Amino acid sequence: MADDSELVGSGSFRIDRRRALEKLKEFQLPDPEMFLLPWIRCAVASGATGITIEVDPRETYLRMSFDGRPYQRDELKAPYEALLSEARPETTRNRYLAMGILAVLRLRPTAVTVTSAGAGGSVCVRITSVGEEALEKSRDPSPGTVLQVEMAGAKHGTWRAALEHVVSGYRMRRAGLTIKYPPGLKDGQGQEQQAIRLSKTAPKGMFSEGPLWGWVAVPRAQIDARSALHLHQYGVAVETVEYNLAPVPVVAFVNDDGFTLNVSQTGVVRDDRFVAAQKAAQKAVADHLAKLLSSEARLQDGRLRTLATLLSDDRAHAAWQACWNGNPPDTDGPLSGLEGVGWVMADVGVMAAQATPIVGLPLLGAGLVLGLLGMATSSP
């Protein structure tokens, strides 16, 4: 141990606390490769606007850095204290810092260091195992907070699973994310994801209600699709619940920093916050579908009028009648002179002309086409 370090664990670390942490280390996350997810929650809870994750070319270490509120000496001197004390809002980020440390220790790294620089200077803690941590003078000039995991004997792909968990798990981005891959891993290219903001230019379907925020969407592929409620805390996915949100399959993404999670961090406790998330999602889905239907009605009105005009042509009308009688004509025959006309066959045996301006026209039933023909022939 370096001379300028201060032992903060070991002798004074009570055996019952060590055992408690060992238990938490084994059961808090189902996969130790998920250690970056609680650290991302820690960054977001610290008020970070940007998060950077990088792996050195030889993959001997992984480093995660973020801005926001720095850590103080007393916080890093007892990095697990928040886990062993009553949960309080002001120590939430400390809890997630400790969870990430315990998880990554299961991978048996050489060391984990946490360095944080603020107005009062820099502080660094080096951790080699549960209960073995030492405060050191910071040798990292980087601003903000830097978490680094050193791995002896690392080989190509050592960090692949951890990075994949981040890409798939950090979906509701409160802070921007940049991943700097080493050569050969993800082609050595960086990946940047911008923070998602609630604003006038936000994507359709976004909503906020008190501490809740999120968005809803209708899956493009409706076949075999199921409605689902995706629950997040500090932007990181917790669990997905199949939930009947509407008559058609829809998905809802909801974030609430106040969710209470189970011990393994893989589920939201079914309390008042969970019920509030369900209700907020249902309201957002109803509002979103109402807007979609209104927009689609205006769009289809123009498409149907165009179709009616097409079918008012004598050749198109004759072709439609032939189709109605079960004798679909050759597209190179009766309609060969109509520019840009294709064919769409409905399941009831009705064939309707579809011109280029009609994009994605639904298949039409016989009664509707008859009505359109009547509208077209009766129009001035």
Tab-separated table of N, CA, C and O in Angstrom, residues 219-228 242 248-251:
chain	number	residue	atom	x	y	z
A	219	PRO	N	-46.538	-0.402	-31.828
A	219	PRO	CA	-45.548	-1.159	-32.601
A	219	PRO	C	-45.908	-1.199	-34.077
A	219	PRO	O	-47.084	-1.326	-34.435
A	220	ARG	N	-44.898	-1.108	-34.931
A	220	ARG	CA	-45.151	-1.164	-36.378
A	220	ARG	C	-45.718	-2.528	-36.775
A	220	ARG	O	-46.609	-2.631	-37.593
A	221	ALA	N	-45.146	-3.576	-36.198
A	221	ALA	CA	-45.624	-4.929	-36.502
A	221	ALA	C	-46.631	-5.342	-35.429
A	221	ALA	O	-46.273	-5.574	-34.282
A	222	GLN	N	-47.902	-5.408	-35.807
A	222	GLN	CA	-48.956	-5.728	-34.845
A	222	GLN	C	-49.144	-7.235	-34.662
A	222	GLN	O	-49.708	-7.686	-33.675
A	223	ILE	N	-48.660	-8.034	-35.644
A	223	ILE	CA	-48.827	-9.481	-35.554
A	223	ILE	C	-48.002	-10.015	-34.374
A	223	ILE	O	-46.805	-9.753	-34.269
A	224	ASP	N	-48.646	-10.736	-33.500
A	224	ASP	CA	-48.019	-11.324	-32.305
A	224	ASP	C	-47.508	-10.277	-31.316
A	224	ASP	O	-46.833	-10.617	-30.345
A	225	ALA	N	-47.791	-9.007	-31.562
A	225	ALA	CA	-47.349	-7.965	-30.623
A	225	ALA	C	-48.255	-7.960	-29.395
A	225	ALA	O	-49.446	-8.260	-29.481
A	226	ARG	N	-47.671	-7.636	-28.256
A	226	ARG	CA	-48.427	-7.567	-27.013
A	226	ARG	C	-48.168	-6.234	-26.322
A	226	ARG	O	-47.085	-5.665	-26.437
A	227	SER	N	-49.172	-5.763	-25.628
A	227	SER	CA	-48.988	-4.523	-24.885
A	227	SER	C	-48.020	-4.757	-23.724
A	227	SER	O	-48.059	-5.816	-23.081
A	228	ALA	N	-47.158	-3.784	-23.498
A	228	ALA	CA	-46.155	-3.940	-22.441
A	228	ALA	C	-45.865	-2.609	-21.780
A	228	ALA	O	-45.885	-1.555	-22.426
A	242	GLU	N	-46.260	-7.259	-18.964
A	242	GLU	CA	-47.309	-7.362	-19.975
A	242	GLU	C	-48.592	-6.805	-19.377
A	242	GLU	O	-49.019	-7.223	-18.300
A	248	VAL	N	-55.630	-2.301	-28.937
A	248	VAL	CA	-54.571	-2.720	-29.859
A	248	VAL	C	-53.258	-2.775	-29.090
A	248	VAL	O	-53.108	-2.116	-28.055
A	249	PRO	N	-52.287	-3.564	-29.554
A	249	PRO	CA	-51.000	-3.621	-28.854
A	249	PRO	C	-50.304	-2.263	-28.840
A	249	PRO	O	-50.156	-1.615	-29.873
A	250	VAL	N	-49.895	-1.834	-27.677
A	250	VAL	CA	-49.138	-0.595	-27.513
A	250	VAL	C	-48.038	-0.849	-26.478
A	250	VAL	O	-48.119	-1.778	-25.675
A	251	VAL	N	-47.009	-0.021	-26.514
A	251	VAL	CA	-45.945	-0.117	-25.521
A	251	VAL	C	-45.820	1.230	-24.820
A	251	VAL	O	-46.005	2.285	-25.434
